[in-house]
Amino acid sequence: MTGTSTGPAAKGQSSATVERERLLRVLALATFIIFFQAFMVAPIIPQLSATFGTSAETVGLIVPAYLIPYGIATLAYGLLADRLGIRPLIFASLAAFAVLTVLTATAHSVAALAAWRVLTGLGASGVVPLALVLVGGMFPYEQRGRPLGGLFGAMAGGMAFGSTFGAVLEPYIGWRGLFLLVGTAGAGVLLLLLPYRGFIGARPRQAVATLGDLFRGYRDLLGTQRGRRTYGYVLLNSVFQSGVFTWLGVYFERRYNLGPVGIGLALLGYGVPGFLFGPVIGRVADRLGRARLLPIGLGLGSLATTALILGLPLLAAAIAVTILSLGYDMTQPLFAGIVTSLGGMRPGQAMGLNVFFLFTGFGLGSLVFSNVLRLGFGPALGAFATVEAAAALASVALFRSEIPPGTARNLSQKPQTTQ
């Protein structure tokens, strides 16, 4: 009797679970493509510099030209998602990404290329934050480590393959071919997402917010100690990671005299740890607590950057790049997990603010590093490594409350975990 009554419910639950997992894979693929095109640009800065006959520093401006508008636009997408629902926005944003990426191939100057990158950043910035919001709604907080690790693993994979194959493919298909290829791939992912529009549309829409609600929401998110420290570290860590990564192509060209293929192979390790172990890192964070992993991740980033100063053999420098990536994979996904618990009734706004700080930090990092780079790679890398090391030490105390509920029972009952 019990089996008969629970059978249909169990079957429905199983079907929903299967669809949820399939949607997660499609969202991961979309995330992979978005990050592939974002990270395929930095390694080909030397080639674009030669093509357009201008300095690498000038061409390097196309990186923040994409990343900063991307970060700013996520604030609007987060708000609109809470008002209009996720489905129309994620489809529109993915379509804009595909079209604008293809049109980028028509640029005939650095200025035109930068303009297309600005537009692409504005149009494409809804996909990843809305995917993160979907995951936050599909999984309870104590189970979000794995799916969030999967999405951030897809980000890491996009970074790895974008930074590598952007440089490797450019001599064969040209930079225009790269944008055409990625834009076409984006259109293909859009088609794969269409069968799940009903499931996405079934996600509950949040209450309509006024402009005053919007500002109160940001005030509430940043008005707690937990919110300030989490978003602050998202910004600081993204400035660090992007600042170092954006200029690694130029670093390997100047220090090791590598060409495009060599640069691509040297950067192969960036993103690989997250791509392979993202869900595993997420499970470990769920089990042991983010408080234990965050200082390690931040410290690894600082250690890897310090190693790049030392004039290591090429293979050792490539390994340092992989360790730098592992530092990213052990931090930003964990911060995103915390953010999913901050939003309350407005998860879109909370995640939009997270991605705003993430991508704004990416853009600012490339700008700040390019200015410090005037002193040379040694001082620039040293300055970034020092700040990241200080952040790692401070995080031990700042994130000590980010532990699993079972562990929290052994601590005094303080309001730290809800700050």
CSV table of C-alpha atoms in Angstrom, one decimal:
chain,number,residue,atom,x,y,z
A,1,MET,CA,0.0,0.0,0.0
A,2,THR,CA,2.8,2.4,0.9
A,3,GLY,CA,4.6,1.5,-2.3
A,4,THR,CA,1.5,2.1,-4.4
A,5,SER,CA,0.8,5.5,-2.9
A,6,THR,CA,4.4,6.7,-3.1
A,7,GLY,CA,5.3,5.1,-6.4
A,8,PRO,CA,3.9,7.9,-8.7
A,9,ALA,CA,5.3,10.6,-6.5
A,10,ALA,CA,8.7,8.9,-6.6
A,11,LYS,CA,8.5,8.5,-10.3
A,12,GLY,CA,7.7,12.2,-10.8
A,13,GLN,CA,10.5,13.2,-8.5
A,14,SER,CA,12.9,10.9,-10.4
A,15,SER,CA,11.8,12.5,-13.7
A,16,ALA,CA,12.3,16.0,-12.3
A,17,THR,CA,15.7,15.0,-11.0
A,18,VAL,CA,16.8,13.7,-14.4
A,19,GLU,CA,15.6,16.9,-16.1
A,20,ARG,CA,17.3,19.0,-13.5
A,21,GLU,CA,20.6,17.2,-14.1
A,22,ARG,CA,20.3,17.5,-17.9
A,23,LEU,CA,19.6,21.2,-17.6
A,24,LEU,CA,22.6,21.6,-15.3
A,25,ARG,CA,24.8,20.1,-18.1
A,26,VAL,CA,23.4,22.4,-20.7
A,27,LEU,CA,23.9,25.4,-18.4
A,28,ALA,CA,27.5,24.2,-17.8
A,29,LEU,CA,28.0,24.1,-21.5
A,30,ALA,CA,26.7,27.6,-22.0
A,31,THR,CA,28.9,28.8,-19.2
A,32,PHE,CA,31.9,27.0,-20.8
A,33,ILE,CA,31.3,28.8,-24.1
A,34,ILE,CA,30.9,32.2,-22.4
A,35,PHE,CA,34.2,31.9,-20.6
A,36,PHE,CA,36.0,30.3,-23.6
A,37,GLN,CA,35.4,33.5,-25.6
A,38,ALA,CA,36.2,35.7,-22.6
A,39,PHE,CA,39.6,34.1,-22.0
A,40,MET,CA,40.6,33.4,-25.6
A,41,VAL,CA,41.4,37.1,-26.1
A,42,ALA,CA,44.2,37.7,-23.6
A,43,PRO,CA,46.6,35.1,-25.0
A,44,ILE,CA,46.3,36.5,-28.6
A,45,ILE,CA,47.1,40.1,-27.5
A,46,PRO,CA,50.6,39.8,-29.1
A,47,GLN,CA,49.1,38.6,-32.4
A,48,LEU,CA,46.4,41.3,-32.4
A,49,SER,CA,49.1,43.9,-31.6
A,50,ALA,CA,51.0,42.8,-34.8
A,51,THR,CA,47.8,42.7,-36.9
A,52,PHE,CA,46.7,46.2,-36.0
A,53,GLY,CA,50.1,47.7,-35.7
A,54,THR,CA,49.7,49.0,-32.2
A,55,SER,CA,51.2,48.3,-28.8
A,56,ALA,CA,50.2,45.3,-26.7
A,57,GLU,CA,49.2,47.7,-23.9
A,58,THR,CA,46.7,49.4,-26.2
A,59,VAL,CA,45.3,46.1,-27.5
A,60,GLY,CA,45.0,44.9,-23.9
A,61,LEU,CA,42.3,47.5,-23.4
A,62,ILE,CA,39.8,45.2,-25.2
A,63,VAL,CA,39.9,42.9,-22.2
A,64,PRO,CA,38.3,45.4,-19.7
A,65,ALA,CA,36.2,46.7,-22.6
A,66,TYR,CA,34.3,43.4,-22.4
A,67,LEU,CA,34.6,42.6,-18.7
A,68,ILE,CA,33.6,45.8,-17.1
A,69,PRO,CA,30.4,46.3,-19.1
A,70,TYR,CA,29.7,42.7,-18.5
A,71,GLY,CA,30.0,43.2,-14.7
A,72,ILE,CA,27.8,46.3,-14.7
A,73,ALA,CA,25.1,44.8,-16.8
A,74,THR,CA,24.7,41.8,-14.4
A,75,LEU,CA,23.1,44.2,-11.9
A,76,ALA,CA,20.3,44.9,-14.4
A,77,TYR,CA,19.9,41.2,-15.2
A,78,GLY,CA,19.6,40.3,-11.6
A,79,LEU,CA,16.9,42.8,-11.0
A,80,LEU,CA,15.0,41.9,-14.1
A,81,ALA,CA,15.2,38.2,-13.3
A,82,ASP,CA,13.4,38.9,-10.0
A,83,ARG,CA,10.7,40.9,-11.8
A,84,LEU,CA,10.2,39.1,-15.1
A,85,GLY,CA,11.5,35.6,-14.4
A,86,ILE,CA,14.7,33.9,-15.6
A,87,ARG,CA,13.4,32.2,-18.8
A,88,PRO,CA,13.0,35.2,-21.2
A,89,LEU,CA,16.3,36.8,-20.0
A,90,ILE,CA,18.6,33.8,-20.2
A,91,PHE,CA,17.4,33.1,-23.8
A,92,ALA,CA,17.7,36.7,-24.9
A,93,SER,CA,21.2,37.0,-23.4
A,94,LEU,CA,22.4,33.8,-25.0
A,95,ALA,CA,21.1,34.9,-28.3
A,96,ALA,CA,22.8,38.3,-28.0
A,97,PHE,CA,26.0,36.6,-27.1
A,98,ALA,CA,25.9,34.4,-30.3
A,99,VAL,CA,25.0,37.3,-32.6
A,100,LEU,CA,27.4,39.9,-31.2
A,101,THR,CA,30.3,37.5,-31.0
A,102,VAL,CA,29.9,36.7,-34.7
A,103,LEU,CA,29.7,40.4,-35.5
A,104,THR,CA,32.9,41.1,-33.7
A,105,ALA,CA,34.7,39.3,-36.6
A,106,THR,CA,33.8,42.3,-38.8
A,107,ALA,CA,36.0,44.7,-36.8
A,108,HIS,CA,38.8,46.4,-38.8
A,109,SER,CA,40.5,48.4,-36.0
A,110,VAL,CA,41.2,48.1,-32.3
A,111,ALA,CA,38.6,50.8,-31.6
A,112,ALA,CA,35.9,48.8,-33.5
A,113,LEU,CA,37.0,45.6,-31.9
A,114,ALA,CA,36.7,47.3,-28.4
A,115,ALA,CA,33.2,48.6,-29.3
A,116,TRP,CA,32.0,45.2,-30.3
A,117,ARG,CA,33.5,43.8,-27.1
A,118,VAL,CA,31.6,46.4,-25.0
A,119,LEU,CA,28.3,45.4,-26.7
A,120,THR,CA,29.0,41.7,-26.3
A,121,GLY,CA,29.7,42.2,-22.6
A,122,LEU,CA,26.4,44.1,-22.1
A,123,GLY,CA,24.4,41.5,-24.1
A,124,ALA,CA,26.0,38.3,-22.8
A,125,SER,CA,26.1,39.1,-19.1
A,126,GLY,CA,22.8,37.5,-18.2
A,127,VAL,CA,23.7,33.9,-19.0
A,128,VAL,CA,26.1,33.0,-16.1
A,129,PRO,CA,24.4,34.8,-13.2
A,130,LEU,CA,21.0,33.5,-14.2
A,131,ALA,CA,22.4,30.0,-14.5
A,132,LEU,CA,23.8,30.4,-11.0
A,133,VAL,CA,20.4,31.6,-9.8
A,134,LEU,CA,18.7,28.6,-11.4
A,135,VAL,CA,21.1,26.3,-9.6
A,136,GLY,CA,20.4,28.1,-6.3
A,137,GLY,CA,16.7,27.5,-6.8
A,138,MET,CA,17.0,23.8,-7.9
A,139,PHE,CA,19.2,22.6,-5.0
A,140,PRO,CA,19.0,23.1,-1.3
A,141,TYR,CA,22.0,25.1,0.3
A,142,GLU,CA,23.6,22.0,1.8
A,143,GLN,CA,23.7,20.3,-1.6
A,144,ARG,CA,24.7,23.2,-3.8
A,145,GLY,CA,28.5,22.6,-3.6
A,146,ARG,CA,28.4,19.9,-6.3
A,147,PRO,CA,26.3,21.7,-8.9
A,148,LEU,CA,27.9,25.1,-8.2
A,149,GLY,CA,31.3,23.3,-8.5
A,150,GLY,CA,30.1,21.9,-11.8
A,151,LEU,CA,29.3,25.4,-13.2
A,152,PHE,CA,32.5,26.8,-11.9
A,153,GLY,CA,34.3,23.8,-13.3
A,154,ALA,CA,32.7,24.8,-16.7
A,155,MET,CA,34.0,28.3,-16.1
A,156,ALA,CA,37.4,26.9,-15.4
A,157,GLY,CA,37.3,24.7,-18.5
A,158,GLY,CA,36.3,27.7,-20.6
A,159,MET,CA,39.3,29.5,-19.2
A,160,ALA,CA,41.6,26.5,-19.8
A,161,PHE,CA,40.5,25.8,-23.4
A,162,GLY,CA,39.9,29.4,-24.3
A,163,SER,CA,43.4,30.5,-23.2
A,164,THR,CA,45.0,27.5,-24.9
A,165,PHE,CA,43.0,27.0,-28.1
A,166,GLY,CA,42.6,30.7,-28.6
A,167,ALA,CA,46.3,31.0,-29.0
A,168,VAL,CA,46.8,27.6,-30.8
A,169,LEU,CA,44.0,28.1,-33.3
A,170,GLU,CA,44.7,31.7,-34.2
A,171,PRO,CA,47.6,31.0,-36.6
A,172,TYR,CA,45.3,28.6,-38.5
A,173,ILE,CA,41.9,30.2,-38.6
A,174,GLY,CA,42.8,33.8,-37.6
A,175,TRP,CA,41.3,35.9,-34.9
A,176,ARG,CA,38.2,36.5,-37.0
A,177,GLY,CA,37.7,32.7,-37.4
A,178,LEU,CA,37.9,32.4,-33.6
A,179,PHE,CA,35.0,34.8,-33.0
A,180,LEU,CA,32.9,33.2,-35.8
A,181,LEU,CA,33.5,29.7,-34.4
A,182,VAL,CA,32.5,30.7,-30.8
A,183,GLY,CA,29.5,32.7,-32.0
A,184,THR,CA,28.3,29.6,-33.9
A,185,ALA,CA,28.8,27.4,-30.9
A,186,GLY,CA,26.8,29.9,-28.8
A,187,ALA,CA,23.9,29.5,-31.3
A,188,GLY,CA,24.1,25.7,-30.9
A,189,VAL,CA,23.9,25.9,-27.1
A,190,LEU,CA,20.8,28.1,-27.5
A,191,LEU,CA,19.1,25.3,-29.5
A,192,LEU,CA,20.1,22.8,-26.8
A,193,LEU,CA,18.5,25.0,-24.1
A,194,LEU,CA,15.1,25.3,-25.9
A,195,PRO,CA,13.7,21.9,-24.7
A,196,TYR,CA,14.1,23.1,-21.1
A,197,ARG,CA,12.2,26.3,-21.4
A,198,GLY,CA,9.2,24.8,-19.6
A,199,PHE,CA,11.3,23.7,-16.7
A,200,ILE,CA,13.1,27.1,-16.5
A,201,GLY,CA,9.8,28.9,-16.6
A,202,ALA,CA,8.5,26.8,-13.7
A,203,ARG,CA,11.1,28.4,-11.4
A,204,PRO,CA,9.2,30.8,-9.1
A,205,ARG,CA,9.3,34.4,-10.0
A,206,GLN,CA,10.1,36.8,-7.2
A,207,ALA,CA,8.0,39.8,-6.1
A,208,VAL,CA,8.1,42.8,-8.3
A,209,ALA,CA,10.5,45.3,-6.9
A,210,THR,CA,10.4,49.1,-7.0
A,211,LEU,CA,13.5,51.2,-7.5
A,212,GLY,CA,13.5,51.8,-3.8
A,213,ASP,CA,13.4,48.0,-3.2
A,214,LEU,CA,16.4,47.7,-5.5
A,215,PHE,CA,18.6,50.0,-3.5
A,216,ARG,CA,17.3,48.6,-0.2
A,217,GLY,CA,18.2,45.2,-1.5
A,218,TYR,CA,21.8,46.2,-2.2
A,219,ARG,CA,21.9,48.0,1.1
A,220,ASP,CA,20.8,44.8,2.9
A,221,LEU,CA,23.2,42.6,1.0
A,222,LEU,CA,26.2,44.9,1.8
A,223,GLY,CA,24.9,45.9,5.2
A,224,THR,CA,25.9,42.7,7.0
A,225,GLN,CA,29.4,41.6,7.9
A,226,ARG,CA,28.9,38.4,6.0
A,227,GLY,CA,27.8,40.2,2.8
A,228,ARG,CA,30.6,42.8,2.9
A,229,ARG,CA,33.4,40.3,3.5
A,230,THR,CA,32.1,37.9,0.8
A,231,TYR,CA,31.5,40.5,-1.9
A,232,GLY,CA,34.8,42.2,-1.0
A,233,TYR,CA,36.7,39.0,-1.4
A,234,VAL,CA,35.0,38.3,-4.7
A,235,LEU,CA,36.2,41.7,-6.0
A,236,LEU,CA,39.7,41.4,-4.6
A,237,ASN,CA,40.3,37.9,-5.7
A,238,SER,CA,39.0,38.6,-9.2
A,239,VAL,CA,41.3,41.6,-9.5
A,240,PHE,CA,44.2,39.4,-8.6
A,241,GLN,CA,43.4,36.5,-10.9
A,242,SER,CA,42.5,38.6,-13.9
A,243,GLY,CA,45.4,41.0,-13.4
A,244,VAL,CA,47.9,38.1,-13.5
A,245,PHE,CA,46.2,36.0,-16.1
A,246,THR,CA,45.5,38.7,-18.7
A,247,TRP,CA,49.2,39.4,-19.1
A,248,LEU,CA,50.5,35.8,-19.0
A,249,GLY,CA,50.5,35.6,-22.8
A,250,VAL,CA,52.8,38.7,-23.0
A,251,TYR,CA,54.8,37.2,-20.0
A,252,PHE,CA,55.6,34.0,-21.8
A,253,GLU,CA,56.3,35.8,-25.1
A,254,ARG,CA,58.8,38.2,-23.5
A,255,ARG,CA,60.4,35.9,-21.0
A,256,TYR,CA,60.5,32.6,-22.9
A,257,ASN,CA,60.3,33.9,-26.5
A,258,LEU,CA,57.2,31.7,-27.2
A,259,GLY,CA,55.0,32.0,-30.3
A,260,PRO,CA,51.2,31.6,-30.3
A,261,VAL,CA,51.2,27.8,-30.0
A,262,GLY,CA,53.8,27.8,-27.3
A,263,ILE,CA,51.9,30.4,-25.3
A,264,GLY,CA,48.7,28.3,-25.6
A,265,LEU,CA,50.5,25.2,-24.3
A,266,ALA,CA,52.1,27.1,-21.5
A,267,LEU,CA,48.6,28.3,-20.4
A,268,LEU,CA,47.0,24.9,-20.8
A,269,GLY,CA,46.9,24.3,-17.1
A,270,TYR,CA,44.8,27.4,-16.3
A,271,GLY,CA,41.3,26.1,-15.6
A,272,VAL,CA,42.2,22.4,-15.7
A,273,PRO,CA,41.9,21.8,-11.9
A,274,GLY,CA,38.4,23.3,-11.8
A,275,PHE,CA,37.3,21.6,-15.0
A,276,LEU,CA,38.4,18.2,-13.7
A,277,PHE,CA,37.7,18.6,-9.9
A,278,GLY,CA,35.2,21.4,-9.6
A,279,PRO,CA,32.3,19.2,-8.3
A,280,VAL,CA,34.8,17.4,-6.0
A,281,ILE,CA,36.0,20.7,-4.5
A,282,GLY,CA,32.3,21.7,-4.0
A,283,ARG,CA,31.6,18.5,-2.2
A,284,VAL,CA,34.6,18.9,0.1
A,285,ALA,CA,33.5,22.5,0.8
A,286,ASP,CA,30.0,21.2,1.8
A,287,ARG,CA,31.6,18.6,4.0
A,288,LEU,CA,34.5,20.4,5.7
A,289,GLY,CA,33.3,24.0,5.4
A,290,ARG,CA,34.4,26.9,3.2
A,291,ALA,CA,36.3,28.3,6.2
A,292,ARG,CA,38.9,25.6,5.7
A,293,LEU,CA,39.4,25.8,2.0
A,294,LEU,CA,39.3,29.5,1.3
A,295,PRO,CA,42.6,30.5,3.0
A,296,ILE,CA,44.3,27.6,1.2
A,297,GLY,CA,43.0,28.7,-2.2
A,298,LEU,CA,44.0,32.3,-1.7
A,299,GLY,CA,47.4,31.2,-0.5
A,300,LEU,CA,48.0,29.0,-3.5
A,301,GLY,CA,47.3,31.9,-5.8
A,302,SER,CA,49.9,34.0,-4.0
A,303,LEU,CA,52.4,31.2,-4.0
A,304,ALA,CA,52.0,30.5,-7.7
A,305,THR,CA,52.4,34.2,-8.6
A,306,THR,CA,55.5,34.5,-6.5
A,307,ALA,CA,57.0,31.5,-8.3
A,308,LEU,CA,56.6,33.2,-11.7
A,309,ILE,CA,59.0,36.0,-10.5
A,310,LEU,CA,61.8,33.5,-10.0
A,311,GLY,CA,62.8,32.8,-13.6
A,312,LEU,CA,61.8,29.2,-13.4
A,313,PRO,CA,62.3,26.7,-16.3
A,314,LEU,CA,59.4,26.8,-18.8
A,315,LEU,CA,57.8,23.6,-17.5
A,316,ALA,CA,57.9,24.8,-13.9
A,317,ALA,CA,56.3,28.1,-14.9
A,318,ALA,CA,53.5,26.2,-16.7
A,319,ILE,CA,53.0,24.2,-13.5
A,320,ALA,CA,52.8,27.5,-11.5
A,321,VAL,CA,50.0,28.6,-13.9
A,322,THR,CA,48.1,25.5,-13.0
A,323,ILE,CA,48.5,26.2,-9.3
A,324,LEU,CA,47.3,29.7,-9.9
A,325,SER,CA,44.2,28.3,-11.5
A,326,LEU,CA,43.7,25.9,-8.5
A,327,GLY,CA,43.7,28.9,-6.3
A,328,TYR,CA,40.8,30.4,-8.3
A,329,ASP,CA,38.9,27.1,-8.2
A,330,MET,CA,39.2,26.9,-4.4
A,331,THR,CA,37.9,30.4,-3.9
A,332,GLN,CA,35.3,31.9,-6.3
A,333,PRO,CA,33.0,28.9,-6.4
A,334,LEU,CA,33.0,28.8,-2.6
A,335,PHE,CA,32.2,32.6,-2.5
A,336,ALA,CA,29.3,31.9,-4.9
A,337,GLY,CA,28.0,29.2,-2.6
A,338,ILE,CA,27.9,31.8,0.3
A,339,VAL,CA,26.1,34.3,-2.0
A,340,THR,CA,23.3,31.9,-2.8
A,341,SER,CA,22.4,32.0,0.9
A,342,LEU,CA,22.5,35.8,1.1
A,343,GLY,CA,19.7,36.7,-1.4
A,344,GLY,CA,16.6,35.6,0.6
A,345,MET,CA,13.6,36.4,-1.6
A,346,ARG,CA,15.7,38.1,-4.2
A,347,PRO,CA,18.3,35.5,-5.3
A,348,GLY,CA,18.7,37.2,-8.8
A,349,GLN,CA,19.8,40.4,-7.2
A,350,ALA,CA,22.3,38.7,-4.9
A,351,MET,CA,23.9,36.7,-7.7
A,352,GLY,CA,23.8,39.7,-10.0
A,353,LEU,CA,25.8,41.6,-7.4
A,354,ASN,CA,28.2,38.7,-7.1
A,355,VAL,CA,28.9,38.5,-10.9
A,356,PHE,CA,29.1,42.3,-11.0
A,357,PHE,CA,32.0,42.3,-8.5
A,358,LEU,CA,33.5,39.2,-10.2
A,359,PHE,CA,33.6,40.7,-13.7
A,360,THR,CA,34.3,44.3,-12.6
A,361,GLY,CA,37.2,42.9,-10.7
A,362,PHE,CA,38.3,41.0,-13.8
A,363,GLY,CA,38.3,44.2,-15.8
A,364,LEU,CA,40.0,46.3,-13.1
A,365,GLY,CA,42.6,43.7,-12.6
A,366,SER,CA,43.8,43.8,-16.2
A,367,LEU,CA,43.9,47.6,-16.0
A,368,VAL,CA,45.8,47.8,-12.7
A,369,PHE,CA,48.3,45.2,-13.7
A,370,SER,CA,49.0,46.9,-17.0
A,371,ASN,CA,49.8,50.1,-15.2
A,372,VAL,CA,52.1,48.4,-12.6
A,373,LEU,CA,53.7,46.5,-15.5
A,374,ARG,CA,55.5,49.7,-16.5
A,375,LEU,CA,57.9,48.8,-13.6
A,376,GLY,CA,58.4,45.3,-15.1
A,377,PHE,CA,56.9,41.9,-14.6
A,378,GLY,CA,58.8,41.2,-11.3
A,379,PRO,CA,57.4,44.2,-9.4
A,380,ALA,CA,53.9,43.7,-10.9
A,381,LEU,CA,53.8,40.1,-10.0
A,382,GLY,CA,55.3,40.8,-6.6
A,383,ALA,CA,52.7,43.5,-5.7
A,384,PHE,CA,49.8,41.2,-6.7
A,385,ALA,CA,51.2,38.2,-4.8
A,386,THR,CA,51.8,40.3,-1.6
A,387,VAL,CA,48.2,41.6,-1.6
A,388,GLU,CA,46.8,38.1,-2.2
A,389,ALA,CA,49.0,36.7,0.6
A,390,ALA,CA,47.6,39.3,3.0
A,391,ALA,CA,44.1,38.4,2.0
A,392,ALA,CA,44.8,34.7,2.6
A,393,LEU,CA,45.9,35.4,6.2
A,394,ALA,CA,43.0,37.7,6.9
A,395,SER,CA,40.5,35.2,5.6
A,396,VAL,CA,41.3,32.7,8.4
A,397,ALA,CA,39.5,35.0,10.8
A,398,LEU,CA,37.0,36.6,8.5
A,399,PHE,CA,35.5,33.3,7.2
A,400,ARG,CA,35.8,31.2,10.3
A,401,SER,CA,32.0,31.0,10.7
A,402,GLU,CA,31.6,29.4,7.2
A,403,ILE,CA,31.4,25.8,8.5
A,404,PRO,CA,28.8,23.1,8.2
A,405,PRO,CA,25.9,23.1,10.6
A,406,GLY,CA,27.1,19.9,12.3
A,407,THR,CA,30.4,21.5,13.2
A,408,ALA,CA,28.7,24.7,14.3
A,409,ARG,CA,27.0,22.9,17.2
A,410,ASN,CA,30.4,22.6,18.9
A,411,LEU,CA,30.8,26.4,18.9
A,412,SER,CA,29.1,28.9,21.1
A,413,GLN,CA,25.8,30.0,19.8
A,414,LYS,CA,26.7,33.4,18.2
A,415,PRO,CA,25.0,35.1,15.3
A,416,GLN,CA,28.1,34.9,13.2
A,417,THR,CA,26.7,32.5,10.7
A,418,THR,CA,23.8,34.8,9.8
A,419,GLN,CA,25.7,38.0,9.7
